mmCIF file of C-alpha atoms and ligand atoms in Angstrom:
data_model
loop_
_atom_site.group_PDB
_atom_site.id
_atom_site.type_symbol
_atom_site.label_atom_id
_atom_site.label_comp_id
_atom_site.label_asym_id
_atom_site.label_seq_id
_atom_site.Cartn_x
_atom_site.Cartn_y
_atom_site.Cartn_z
ATOM 1 C CA UNK E 647 0.000 0.000 0.000
ATOM 2 C CA UNK E 648 1.507 3.309 -1.096
ATOM 3 C CA UNK E 649 0.200 6.623 0.217
ATOM 4 C CA UNK E 650 1.181 10.268 0.148
ATOM 5 C CA UNK E 651 0.859 10.807 3.872
ATOM 6 C CA UNK E 652 0.844 8.294 6.705
ATOM 7 C CA UNK E 653 0.157 8.970 10.378
ATOM 8 C CA UNK E 654 1.502 6.382 12.780
ATOM 9 C CA UNK E 655 1.130 5.941 16.525
ATOM 10 C CA UNK E 656 -1.631 8.535 16.577
ATOM 11 C CA UNK E 657 -4.855 8.204 18.545
ATOM 12 C CA UNK E 658 -7.789 8.607 16.155
ATOM 13 C CA UNK E 659 -11.032 10.399 17.010
ATOM 14 C CA UNK E 660 -13.165 8.983 14.217
ATOM 15 C CA UNK E 661 -16.567 10.509 15.205
ATOM 16 C CA UNK E 662 -18.216 7.733 13.190
ATOM 17 C CA UNK E 663 -20.610 6.472 15.890
ATOM 18 C CA UNK E 664 -23.868 8.157 16.899
ATOM 19 C CA UNK E 665 -22.461 8.564 20.407
ATOM 20 C CA UNK E 666 -18.952 8.940 21.782
ATOM 21 C CA UNK E 667 -15.690 9.835 20.075
ATOM 22 C CA UNK E 668 -15.123 6.536 18.239
ATOM 23 C CA UNK E 669 -11.533 6.412 19.492
ATOM 24 C CA UNK E 670 -8.886 4.148 18.002
ATOM 25 C CA UNK E 671 -5.896 4.121 20.364
ATOM 26 C CA UNK E 672 -2.414 3.910 18.844
ATOM 27 C CA UNK E 673 -3.855 4.144 15.366
ATOM 28 C CA UNK E 674 -2.565 4.749 11.870
ATOM 29 C CA UNK E 675 -4.190 6.661 9.006
ATOM 30 C CA UNK E 676 -3.080 6.810 5.382
ATOM 31 C CA UNK E 677 -3.947 9.450 2.772
ATOM 32 C CA UNK E 678 -3.942 9.022 -1.017
ATOM 33 C CA UNK E 679 -5.293 11.476 -3.615
ATOM 34 C CA UNK E 680 -6.505 13.781 -0.852
ATOM 35 C CA UNK E 681 -8.687 11.082 0.704
ATOM 36 C CA UNK E 682 -8.378 8.723 3.636
ATOM 37 C CA UNK E 683 -7.420 5.363 2.124
ATOM 38 C CA UNK E 684 -6.753 3.311 5.269
ATOM 39 C CA UNK E 685 -7.212 3.652 9.018
ATOM 40 C CA UNK E 686 -7.090 1.306 11.961
ATOM 41 C CA UNK E 687 -4.809 0.093 14.736
ATOM 42 C CA UNK E 688 -1.149 0.796 14.032
ATOM 43 C CA UNK E 689 -0.399 -2.844 14.781
ATOM 44 C CA UNK E 690 -2.738 -3.857 11.913
ATOM 45 C CA UNK E 691 -1.175 -1.567 9.312
ATOM 46 C CA UNK E 692 -0.402 -3.636 6.180
ATOM 47 C CA UNK E 693 3.224 -4.738 6.216
ATOM 48 C CA UNK E 694 3.855 -3.233 2.779
ATOM 49 C CA UNK E 695 2.586 0.252 3.814
ATOM 50 C CA UNK E 696 4.833 2.936 2.345
ATOM 51 C CA UNK E 697 4.369 6.715 2.225
ATOM 52 C CA UNK E 698 6.014 9.787 0.720
ATOM 53 C CA UNK E 699 5.709 11.441 4.099
ATOM 54 C CA UNK E 700 5.291 9.740 7.475
ATOM 55 C CA UNK E 701 4.273 11.479 10.704
ATOM 56 C CA UNK E 702 4.697 9.867 14.104
ATOM 57 C CA UNK E 703 1.889 11.328 16.223
ATOM 58 C CA UNK E 704 3.626 10.292 19.427
ATOM 59 C CA UNK E 705 0.263 9.755 21.136
ATOM 60 C CA UNK E 706 -1.347 13.018 19.959
ATOM 61 C CA UNK E 707 -5.003 12.890 18.849
ATOM 62 C CA UNK E 708 -6.158 13.226 15.248
ATOM 63 C CA UNK E 709 -9.722 14.461 14.711
ATOM 64 C CA UNK E 710 -11.689 15.257 11.556
ATOM 65 C CA UNK E 711 -10.928 18.833 10.454
ATOM 66 C CA UNK E 712 -13.322 21.081 12.343
ATOM 67 C CA UNK E 713 -16.307 22.572 10.507
ATOM 68 C CA UNK E 714 -17.738 25.990 11.400
ATOM 69 C CA UNK E 715 -21.156 25.684 9.760
ATOM 70 C CA UNK E 716 -22.627 29.140 10.559
ATOM 71 C CA UNK E 717 -20.622 32.360 10.229
ATOM 72 C CA UNK E 718 -21.064 35.932 9.030
ATOM 73 C CA UNK E 719 -17.272 36.215 8.901
ATOM 74 C CA UNK E 720 -17.046 38.805 6.110
ATOM 75 C CA UNK E 721 -17.876 42.321 7.273
ATOM 76 C CA UNK E 722 -16.364 45.792 7.661
ATOM 77 C CA UNK E 723 -16.669 48.136 10.638
ATOM 78 C CA UNK E 724 -16.978 47.585 14.359
ATOM 79 C CA UNK E 725 -19.943 47.395 16.736
ATOM 80 C CA UNK E 726 -18.254 47.231 20.130
ATOM 81 C CA UNK E 727 -20.268 50.377 21.000
ATOM 82 C CA UNK E 728 -23.386 48.195 20.893
ATOM 83 C CA UNK E 729 -21.744 45.802 23.321
ATOM 84 C CA UNK E 730 -21.415 48.736 25.735
ATOM 85 C CA UNK E 731 -24.985 49.863 25.068
ATOM 86 C CA UNK E 732 -26.302 46.377 25.827
ATOM 87 C CA UNK E 733 -24.296 46.333 29.067
ATOM 88 C CA UNK E 734 -26.113 49.547 29.936
ATOM 89 C CA UNK E 735 -29.457 47.843 29.536
ATOM 90 C CA UNK E 736 -30.471 48.419 25.904
ATOM 91 C CA UNK E 737 -31.751 45.372 24.045
ATOM 92 C CA UNK E 738 -30.530 43.974 20.699
ATOM 93 C CA UNK E 739 -33.986 44.710 19.271
ATOM 94 C CA UNK E 740 -34.077 48.360 20.471
ATOM 95 C CA UNK E 741 -30.558 49.008 19.112
ATOM 96 C CA UNK E 742 -31.672 47.560 15.764
ATOM 97 C CA UNK E 743 -34.772 49.778 15.789
ATOM 98 C CA UNK E 744 -32.627 52.921 16.137
ATOM 99 C CA UNK E 745 -30.363 52.301 13.150
ATOM 100 C CA UNK E 746 -27.799 50.070 14.873
ATOM 101 C CA UNK E 747 -27.496 46.323 14.603
ATOM 102 C CA UNK E 748 -27.326 44.659 11.211
ATOM 103 C CA UNK E 749 -28.034 47.904 9.332
ATOM 104 C CA UNK E 750 -25.016 49.581 10.916
ATOM 105 C CA UNK E 751 -22.758 46.850 9.485
ATOM 106 C CA UNK E 752 -24.577 47.192 6.160
ATOM 107 C CA UNK E 753 -23.450 50.833 5.977
ATOM 108 C CA UNK E 754 -19.777 49.999 6.604
ATOM 109 C CA UNK E 755 -19.771 46.898 4.397
ATOM 110 C CA UNK E 756 -21.344 48.712 1.451
ATOM 111 C CA UNK E 757 -18.689 51.417 1.747
ATOM 112 C CA UNK E 758 -15.725 48.985 1.910
ATOM 113 C CA UNK E 759 -13.795 47.956 -1.188
ATOM 114 C CA UNK E 760 -13.326 44.258 -2.001
ATOM 115 C CA UNK E 761 -9.717 44.662 -0.858
ATOM 116 C CA UNK E 762 -10.630 46.294 2.483
ATOM 117 C CA UNK E 763 -13.281 43.695 3.153
ATOM 118 C CA UNK E 764 -10.789 40.910 2.465
ATOM 119 C CA UNK E 765 -8.155 42.495 4.732
ATOM 120 C CA UNK E 766 -10.698 43.067 7.525
ATOM 121 C CA UNK E 767 -12.010 39.491 7.372
ATOM 122 C CA UNK E 768 -8.842 37.415 6.857
ATOM 123 C CA UNK E 769 -7.642 37.608 10.510
ATOM 124 C CA UNK E 770 -10.910 36.032 11.654
ATOM 125 C CA UNK E 771 -10.451 33.138 9.249
ATOM 126 C CA UNK E 772 -6.857 32.723 10.431
ATOM 127 C CA UNK E 773 -8.092 32.474 14.034
ATOM 128 C CA UNK E 774 -10.345 29.574 13.005
ATOM 129 C CA UNK E 775 -7.608 27.853 10.997
ATOM 130 C CA UNK E 776 -5.245 27.896 13.974
ATOM 131 C CA UNK E 777 -7.848 25.864 15.889
ATOM 132 C CA UNK E 778 -8.059 23.079 13.304
ATOM 133 C CA UNK E 779 -10.989 24.404 11.261
ATOM 134 C CA UNK E 780 -10.809 23.224 7.640
ATOM 135 C CA UNK E 781 -14.341 24.096 6.409
ATOM 136 C CA UNK E 782 -16.207 27.357 7.015
ATOM 137 C CA UNK E 783 -19.643 28.455 5.923
ATOM 138 C CA UNK E 784 -19.747 32.198 5.218
ATOM 139 C CA UNK E 785 -22.971 34.154 4.731
ATOM 140 C CA UNK E 786 -23.611 37.381 2.906
ATOM 141 C CA UNK E 787 -26.296 39.609 4.440
ATOM 142 C CA UNK E 788 -24.461 42.849 5.217
ATOM 143 C CA UNK E 789 -24.999 44.262 1.736
ATOM 144 C CA UNK E 790 -28.705 43.783 1.032
ATOM 145 C CA UNK E 791 -28.122 45.279 -2.417
ATOM 146 C CA UNK E 792 -27.001 42.857 -5.106
ATOM 147 C CA UNK E 793 -23.562 44.389 -5.708
ATOM 148 C CA UNK E 794 -22.549 44.274 -2.060
ATOM 149 C CA UNK E 795 -24.006 40.811 -1.514
ATOM 150 C CA UNK E 796 -21.949 39.524 -4.451
ATOM 151 C CA UNK E 797 -18.899 41.434 -3.196
ATOM 152 C CA UNK E 798 -19.188 39.681 0.173
ATOM 153 C CA UNK E 799 -19.573 36.269 -1.455
ATOM 154 C CA UNK E 800 -16.617 36.813 -3.755
ATOM 155 C CA UNK E 801 -14.472 37.908 -0.785
ATOM 156 C CA UNK E 802 -15.577 34.703 0.967
ATOM 157 C CA UNK E 803 -14.566 32.628 -2.059
ATOM 158 C CA UNK E 804 -11.184 34.363 -2.294
ATOM 159 C CA UNK E 805 -10.582 33.841 1.429
ATOM 160 C CA UNK E 806 -11.064 30.121 0.910
ATOM 161 C CA UNK E 807 -8.804 29.985 -2.129
ATOM 162 C CA UNK E 808 -5.976 31.986 -0.570
ATOM 163 C CA UNK E 809 -6.062 30.087 2.731
ATOM 164 C CA UNK E 810 -6.717 26.575 1.348
ATOM 165 C CA UNK E 811 -9.890 26.326 3.429
ATOM 166 C CA UNK E 812 -13.147 24.895 2.096
ATOM 167 C CA UNK E 813 -15.621 27.796 2.073
ATOM 168 C CA UNK E 814 -19.345 27.239 1.566
ATOM 169 C CA UNK E 815 -21.043 30.488 0.540
ATOM 170 C CA UNK E 816 -24.590 31.254 1.685
ATOM 171 C CA UNK E 817 -26.748 34.090 0.349
ATOM 172 C CA UNK E 818 -28.544 35.885 3.227
ATOM 173 C CA UNK E 819 -30.216 38.811 1.483
ATOM 174 C CA UNK E 820 -33.200 38.406 3.819
ATOM 175 C CA UNK E 821 -31.144 39.356 6.883
ATOM 176 C CA UNK E 822 -32.727 42.779 7.456
ATOM 177 C CA UNK E 823 -34.922 45.196 5.508
ATOM 178 C CA UNK E 824 -32.576 47.837 4.043
ATOM 179 C CA UNK E 825 -33.452 51.477 4.814
ATOM 180 C CA UNK E 826 -34.277 52.205 1.165
ATOM 181 C CA UNK E 827 -37.148 49.695 1.563
ATOM 182 C CA UNK E 828 -38.310 51.008 4.969
ATOM 183 C CA UNK E 829 -41.991 50.139 5.375
ATOM 184 C CA UNK E 830 -41.920 48.198 2.089
ATOM 185 C CA UNK E 831 -40.493 44.859 3.117
ATOM 186 C CA UNK E 832 -42.707 43.007 0.614
ATOM 187 C CA UNK E 833 -41.107 44.996 -2.203
ATOM 188 C CA UNK E 834 -37.669 44.029 -0.935
ATOM 189 C CA UNK E 835 -38.744 40.369 -0.785
ATOM 190 C CA UNK E 836 -39.932 40.667 -4.403
ATOM 191 C CA UNK E 837 -36.543 42.061 -5.407
ATOM 192 C CA UNK E 838 -34.763 39.203 -3.672
ATOM 193 C CA UNK E 839 -36.960 36.649 -5.438
ATOM 194 C CA UNK E 840 -36.915 38.098 -8.929
ATOM 195 C CA UNK E 841 -33.548 39.798 -9.107
ATOM 196 C CA UNK E 842 -31.086 38.644 -6.443
ATOM 197 C CA UNK E 843 -31.722 34.897 -6.314
ATOM 198 C CA UNK E 844 -31.279 34.191 -10.045
ATOM 199 C CA UNK E 845 -28.158 36.366 -10.213
ATOM 200 C CA UNK E 846 -26.587 34.852 -7.115
ATOM 201 C CA UNK E 847 -27.314 31.426 -8.601
ATOM 202 C CA UNK E 848 -25.694 32.426 -11.885
ATOM 203 C CA UNK E 849 -22.610 33.725 -10.030
ATOM 204 C CA UNK E 850 -21.959 30.273 -8.551
ATOM 205 C CA UNK E 851 -20.807 31.969 -5.336
ATOM 206 C CA UNK E 852 -23.380 30.406 -2.995
ATOM 207 C CA UNK E 853 -24.711 26.890 -2.518
ATOM 208 C CA UNK E 854 -27.345 27.788 0.092
ATOM 209 C CA UNK E 855 -29.885 30.466 0.907
ATOM 210 C CA UNK E 856 -30.619 31.569 4.463
ATOM 211 C CA UNK E 857 -33.039 34.129 5.971
ATOM 212 C CA UNK E 858 -33.761 35.690 9.365
ATOM 213 C CA UNK E 859 -37.303 34.881 10.508
ATOM 214 C CA UNK E 860 -38.106 37.221 13.399
ATOM 215 C CA UNK E 861 -40.308 40.212 14.220
ATOM 216 C CA UNK E 862 -37.341 42.563 13.556
ATOM 217 C CA UNK E 863 -36.639 40.893 10.202
ATOM 218 C CA UNK E 864 -38.944 38.779 7.956
ATOM 219 C CA UNK E 865 -42.187 36.940 8.674
ATOM 220 C CA UNK E 866 -42.912 33.290 7.930
ATOM 221 C CA UNK E 867 -44.849 33.978 4.761
ATOM 222 C CA UNK E 868 -42.026 36.123 3.301
ATOM 223 C CA UNK E 869 -39.443 33.521 4.269
ATOM 224 C CA UNK E 870 -41.484 30.720 2.731
ATOM 225 C CA UNK E 871 -41.691 32.566 -0.599
ATOM 226 C CA UNK E 872 -37.960 33.342 -0.721
ATOM 227 C CA UNK E 873 -36.867 29.847 0.242
ATOM 228 C CA UNK E 874 -39.329 28.123 -2.115
ATOM 229 C CA UNK E 875 -37.859 30.096 -5.004
ATOM 230 C CA UNK E 876 -34.354 29.319 -3.769
ATOM 231 C CA UNK E 877 -35.128 25.602 -3.756
ATOM 232 C CA UNK E 878 -36.553 25.778 -7.270
ATOM 233 C CA UNK E 879 -33.265 27.336 -8.403
ATOM 234 C CA UNK E 880 -31.336 24.441 -6.863
ATOM 235 C CA UNK E 881 -30.067 26.048 -3.646
ATOM 236 C CA UNK E 882 -30.035 24.292 -0.287
ATOM 237 C CA UNK E 883 -32.073 26.212 2.280
ATOM 238 C CA UNK E 884 -31.617 26.953 5.976
ATOM 239 C CA UNK E 885 -32.976 29.490 8.441
ATOM 240 C CA UNK E 886 -32.128 31.729 11.420
ATOM 241 C CA UNK E 887 -35.082 30.301 13.320
ATOM 242 C CA UNK E 888 -36.706 30.906 16.694
ATOM 243 C CA UNK E 889 -33.742 32.890 18.030
ATOM 244 C CA UNK E 890 -35.573 35.585 20.020
ATOM 245 C CA UNK E 891 -39.119 34.214 20.048
ATOM 246 C CA UNK E 892 -41.099 31.153 18.905
ATOM 247 C CA UNK E 893 -42.441 31.884 15.435
ATOM 248 C CA UNK E 894 -42.665 28.223 14.464
ATOM 249 C CA UNK E 895 -39.834 28.897 12.018
ATOM 250 C CA UNK E 896 -37.731 25.864 12.965
ATOM 251 C CA UNK E 897 -40.769 23.790 11.974
ATOM 252 C CA UNK E 898 -41.186 25.813 8.793
ATOM 253 C CA UNK E 899 -37.639 25.152 7.586
ATOM 254 C CA UNK E 900 -37.989 21.477 8.455
ATOM 255 C CA UNK E 901 -41.195 21.227 6.399
ATOM 256 C CA UNK E 902 -39.307 22.804 3.514
ATOM 257 C CA UNK E 903 -36.639 20.099 3.728
ATOM 258 C CA UNK E 904 -34.012 22.587 4.948
ATOM 259 C CA UNK E 905 -30.535 21.507 5.913
ATOM 260 C CA UNK E 906 -30.610 23.295 9.253
ATOM 261 C CA UNK E 907 -32.560 25.455 11.678
ATOM 262 C CA UNK E 908 -30.096 27.761 13.404
ATOM 263 C CA UNK E 909 -30.199 29.328 16.917
ATOM 264 C CA UNK E 910 -33.493 27.556 17.859
ATOM 265 C CA UNK E 911 -33.498 28.741 21.483
ATOM 266 C CA UNK E 912 -37.302 29.108 21.344
ATOM 267 C CA UNK E 913 -38.091 26.112 19.099
ATOM 268 C CA UNK E 914 -41.339 24.438 20.165
ATOM 269 C CA UNK E 915 -41.942 20.709 20.642
ATOM 270 C CA UNK E 916 -43.920 20.680 17.381
ATOM 271 C CA UNK E 917 -40.939 22.211 15.564
ATOM 272 C CA UNK E 918 -38.578 19.655 17.098
ATOM 273 C CA UNK E 919 -40.863 16.873 15.841
ATOM 274 C CA UNK E 920 -40.828 18.368 12.349
ATOM 275 C CA UNK E 921 -37.017 18.646 12.453
ATOM 276 C CA UNK E 922 -36.771 15.053 13.567
ATOM 277 C CA UNK E 923 -38.936 13.775 10.683
ATOM 278 C CA UNK E 924 -37.056 15.862 8.107
ATOM 279 C CA UNK E 925 -33.531 15.210 9.487
ATOM 280 C CA UNK E 926 -33.026 18.970 9.745
ATOM 281 C CA UNK E 927 -29.959 19.760 11.860
ATOM 282 C CA UNK E 928 -30.263 22.060 14.895
ATOM 283 C CA UNK E 929 -27.322 24.488 14.731
ATOM 284 C CA UNK E 930 -26.617 25.738 18.257
ATOM 285 C CA UNK E 931 -24.909 29.120 18.578
ATOM 286 C CA UNK E 932 -23.807 29.612 22.171
ATOM 287 C CA UNK E 933 -21.828 32.781 21.355
ATOM 288 C CA UNK E 934 -24.971 34.736 20.442
ATOM 289 C CA UNK E 935 -26.877 33.278 23.414
ATOM 290 C CA UNK E 936 -24.054 34.369 25.730
ATOM 291 C CA UNK E 937 -23.560 37.837 24.236
ATOM 292 C CA UNK E 938 -27.265 38.642 24.294
ATOM 293 C CA UNK E 939 -27.600 37.442 27.918
ATOM 294 C CA UNK E 940 -30.276 35.031 26.742
ATOM 295 C CA UNK E 941 -31.766 32.783 29.394
ATOM 296 C CA UNK E 942 -34.008 30.624 27.189
ATOM 297 C CA UNK E 943 -31.900 27.596 26.251
ATOM 298 C CA UNK E 944 -32.406 25.539 23.100
ATOM 299 C CA UNK E 945 -34.436 22.356 23.801
ATOM 300 C CA UNK E 946 -31.424 20.033 23.856
ATOM 301 C CA UNK E 947 -33.214 17.203 25.658
ATOM 302 C CA UNK E 948 -36.013 17.235 23.065
ATOM 303 C CA UNK E 949 -33.438 17.207 20.249
ATOM 304 C CA UNK E 950 -31.841 14.155 21.863
ATOM 305 C CA UNK E 951 -35.182 12.396 22.246
ATOM 306 C CA UNK E 952 -36.075 13.129 18.620
ATOM 307 C CA UNK E 953 -32.577 12.128 17.409
ATOM 308 C CA UNK E 954 -32.128 15.579 15.873
ATOM 309 C CA UNK E 955 -28.457 16.124 15.016
ATOM 310 C CA UNK E 956 -26.990 19.076 16.890
ATOM 311 C CA UNK E 957 -24.230 21.172 15.309
ATOM 312 C CA UNK E 958 -22.284 23.906 17.102
ATOM 313 C CA UNK E 959 -20.909 27.005 15.350
ATOM 314 C CA UNK E 960 -19.417 30.424 16.096
ATOM 315 C CA UNK E 961 -22.043 32.628 14.374
ATOM 316 C CA UNK E 962 -18.964 34.884 13.958
ATOM 317 C CA UNK E 963 -20.521 38.341 13.410
ATOM 318 C CA UNK E 964 -19.881 41.900 14.625
ATOM 319 C CA UNK E 965 -23.042 42.214 16.735
ATOM 320 C CA UNK E 966 -24.317 39.185 18.591
ATOM 321 C CA UNK E 967 -21.227 36.966 18.447
ATOM 322 C CA UNK E 968 -17.913 38.703 17.764
ATOM 323 C CA UNK E 969 -16.207 35.350 18.131
ATOM 324 C CA UNK E 970 -13.668 33.565 15.971
ATOM 325 C CA UNK E 971 -13.015 30.629 18.300
ATOM 326 C CA UNK E 972 -14.876 27.423 17.499
ATOM 327 C CA UNK E 973 -13.093 25.654 20.367
ATOM 328 C CA UNK E 974 -14.588 28.128 22.817
ATOM 329 C CA UNK E 975 -18.024 27.346 21.335
ATOM 330 C CA UNK E 976 -17.425 23.634 21.988
ATOM 331 C CA UNK E 977 -16.807 24.464 25.642
ATOM 332 C CA UNK E 978 -19.777 26.827 25.845
ATOM 333 C CA UNK E 979 -22.134 24.330 24.195
ATOM 334 C CA UNK E 980 -21.307 21.971 27.083
ATOM 335 C CA UNK E 981 -21.396 24.501 29.922
ATOM 336 C CA UNK E 982 -24.331 26.642 28.761
ATOM 337 C CA UNK E 983 -26.476 24.109 26.878
ATOM 338 C CA UNK E 984 -25.528 20.837 28.586
ATOM 339 C CA UNK E 985 -24.047 18.989 25.617
ATOM 340 C CA UNK E 986 -21.627 16.213 26.457
ATOM 341 C CA UNK E 987 -18.031 16.721 25.228
ATOM 342 C CA UNK E 988 -18.525 14.129 22.482
ATOM 343 C CA UNK E 989 -21.827 15.720 21.383
ATOM 344 C CA UNK E 990 -20.113 19.103 21.204
ATOM 345 C CA UNK E 991 -17.218 17.700 19.151
ATOM 346 C CA UNK E 992 -19.715 15.928 16.873
ATOM 347 C CA UNK E 993 -21.377 19.345 16.601
ATOM 348 C CA UNK E 994 -18.245 20.758 15.014
ATOM 349 C CA UNK E 995 -17.409 17.698 12.883
ATOM 350 C CA UNK E 996 -19.982 15.074 11.830
ATOM 351 C CA UNK E 997 -23.163 17.079 12.515
ATOM 352 C CA UNK E 998 -21.705 20.339 11.178
ATOM 353 C CA UNK E 999 -20.862 18.536 7.929
ATOM 354 C CA UNK E 1000 -24.476 17.305 7.801
ATOM 355 C CA UNK E 1001 -25.692 20.893 8.341
ATOM 356 C CA UNK E 1002 -23.783 21.872 5.184
ATOM 357 C CA UNK E 1003 -24.951 18.897 3.129
ATOM 358 C CA UNK E 1004 -21.378 17.571 3.091
ATOM 359 C CA UNK E 1005 -21.788 14.488 5.278
ATOM 360 C CA UNK E 1006 -20.656 12.199 2.457
ATOM 361 C CA UNK E 1007 -17.344 14.074 2.114
ATOM 362 C CA UNK E 1008 -16.141 15.453 5.462
ATOM 363 C CA UNK E 1009 -16.748 15.410 9.219
ATOM 364 C CA UNK E 1010 -15.559 11.886 10.096
ATOM 365 C CA UNK E 1011 -12.418 9.791 9.859
ATOM 366 C CA UNK E 1012 -13.542 7.111 7.448
ATOM 367 C CA UNK E 1013 -12.047 5.490 4.350
ATOM 368 C CA UNK E 1014 -13.146 7.378 1.230
ATOM 369 C CA UNK E 1015 -13.756 10.704 2.962
ATOM 370 C CA UNK E 1016 -11.572 13.760 2.377
ATOM 371 C CA UNK E 1017 -8.390 13.837 4.432
ATOM 372 C CA UNK E 1018 -9.411 16.961 6.384
ATOM 373 C CA UNK E 1019 -7.627 16.441 9.673
ATOM 374 C CA UNK E 1020 -6.649 18.270 12.864
ATOM 375 C CA UNK E 1021 -3.962 17.102 15.297
ATOM 376 C CA UNK E 1022 -4.330 17.977 18.995
ATOM 377 C CA UNK E 1023 -1.727 17.660 21.730
ATOM 378 C CA UNK E 1024 -4.117 16.532 24.486
ATOM 379 C CA UNK E 1025 -4.576 13.604 26.871
ATOM 380 C CA UNK E 1026 -8.103 12.764 25.731
ATOM 381 C CA UNK E 1027 -10.607 14.288 23.253
ATOM 382 C CA UNK E 1028 -12.792 15.452 26.116
ATOM 383 C CA UNK E 1029 -9.992 17.968 26.870
ATOM 384 C CA UNK E 1030 -11.059 19.870 23.741
ATOM 385 C CA UNK E 1031 -14.374 20.633 25.447
ATOM 386 C CA UNK E 1032 -13.063 21.083 28.980
ATOM 387 C CA UNK E 1033 -10.409 23.687 28.145
ATOM 388 C CA UNK E 1034 -11.557 27.309 28.186
ATOM 389 C CA UNK E 1035 -9.709 29.496 25.713
ATOM 390 C CA UNK E 1036 -6.785 27.078 25.251
ATOM 391 C CA UNK E 1037 -5.850 25.998 21.760
ATOM 392 C CA UNK E 1038 -4.023 22.661 21.678
ATOM 393 C CA UNK E 1039 -4.286 22.188 17.903
ATOM 394 C CA UNK E 1040 -0.752 21.667 16.615
ATOM 395 C CA UNK E 1041 -1.418 21.042 12.919
ATOM 396 C CA UNK E 1042 -4.132 20.529 10.331
ATOM 397 C CA UNK E 1043 -4.523 19.223 6.782
ATOM 398 C CA UNK E 1044 -7.126 19.861 4.139
ATOM 399 C CA UNK E 1045 -7.557 17.103 1.559
ATOM 400 C CA UNK E 1046 -4.159 15.827 2.658
ATOM 401 C CA UNK E 1047 -2.285 19.139 2.224
ATOM 402 C CA UNK E 1048 -0.960 20.769 5.319
ATOM 403 C CA UNK E 1049 -2.992 23.806 6.306
ATOM 404 C CA UNK E 1050 -1.882 24.818 9.783
ATOM 405 C CA UNK E 1051 1.463 23.922 11.295
ATOM 406 C CA UNK E 1052 1.704 25.055 14.920
ATOM 407 C CA UNK E 1053 2.523 28.557 15.996
ATOM 408 C CA UNK E 1054 1.439 30.327 12.790
HETATM 409 O O1 LIG Q 1011 -26.950 35.208 13.746
HETATM 410 N N1 LIG Q 1011 -29.767 36.867 13.975
HETATM 411 C C1 LIG Q 1011 -29.420 37.414 12.974
HETATM 412 N N2 LIG Q 1011 -28.176 37.538 12.494
HETATM 413 C C2 LIG Q 1011 -26.983 37.470 13.270
HETATM 414 C C3 LIG Q 1011 -26.668 38.739 13.934
HETATM 415 C C4 LIG Q 1011 -26.130 39.692 12.984
HETATM 416 C C5 LIG Q 1011 -25.770 41.022 13.559
HETATM 417 O O2 LIG Q 1011 -26.255 41.433 14.634
HETATM 418 O O3 LIG Q 1011 -24.982 41.653 12.871
HETATM 419 C C6 LIG Q 1011 -27.022 36.305 14.231
HETATM 420 O O4 LIG Q 1011 -27.108 36.463 15.456
HETATM 421 FE FE1 LIG Q 1012 -26.211 34.077 12.319
#
């Protein structure tokens, strides 16, 4: 057996089982043509195994490359003033109503050049890469006009290409009603449906369409129209659902066959049942919950009962979750929402891949899947969840090519 890359004496965190880490102690893993071609106990490695490059893990732990399946990572400007305002008692909704919030970032993002937007966003992507992240979903939604939405998505694509990270673009035109459509949200929805969606599709810059279903954004009927059109055009669909109140939107996206319902703090039992029947993933975003001082937790126990896959993501954005640490989210998903360490790691590997429709390519250590890998210098995979703010990722690979190599 000849391979390009061979890990030996490395503990493997396969994440292939529905529960637990799927550990293989003192394992070996071989990579050919960017894919995993063999894995198992080191002692069972075929005698004729040869590789261009061999790495002795020395007892370190190899996990699937981490997947951040919900980010708004591309933006310009800064909203730390809103952080201060919220500490002084103002709510996210009241700040949004007075010209702050999403619209404030829309102003700065519209004004930024492609180059400035790239330079402003790249450090956030680098933060994620240093933690072993190899796939990132990036949404538009701070442009709301077609030119800026496409500018954001092309910056996202270029970020992926220049950093060797897999980037999945998502069009989020229905993030907020832009001021030029004040009081005319139905007209804006019409523009999204007839103008934006076909052009975003033609650009090839996004594989999914998302929307924000909430009283401060779009109602269920508007969301249904946008996402039905998106599906007809061949996009995957997903939704910012039941974040601040129960609008039944997690159920709505499940009925539409959506990949994921995201936030879901207020999702009802009926919505959980719909998600369970449709295999819609619940994407938990503890950073936004924490920043907004939310107290209503997502219904984790109901998700477990209904066998709803739970993903965990940063929601990296300038307002509700200025966070570019997925490892911190793993910890917070355990402490704030009660996930077990293996559930939280599944949330950033196997289930996050499912939330992006990529479960047949990434998210597990399995023969035939892409060799997206992260190496951690830890005693046990549960350490990844237990550590607060410590990054023990020492290297990562994307499709077998080295991505991160300690210290950089
Ligand atoms: O996921 N909820 C809507 N969108 C973002 C917040 C965006 C912002 O405040 O800029 C979120 O929390
Ligand atoms: Fe979000």
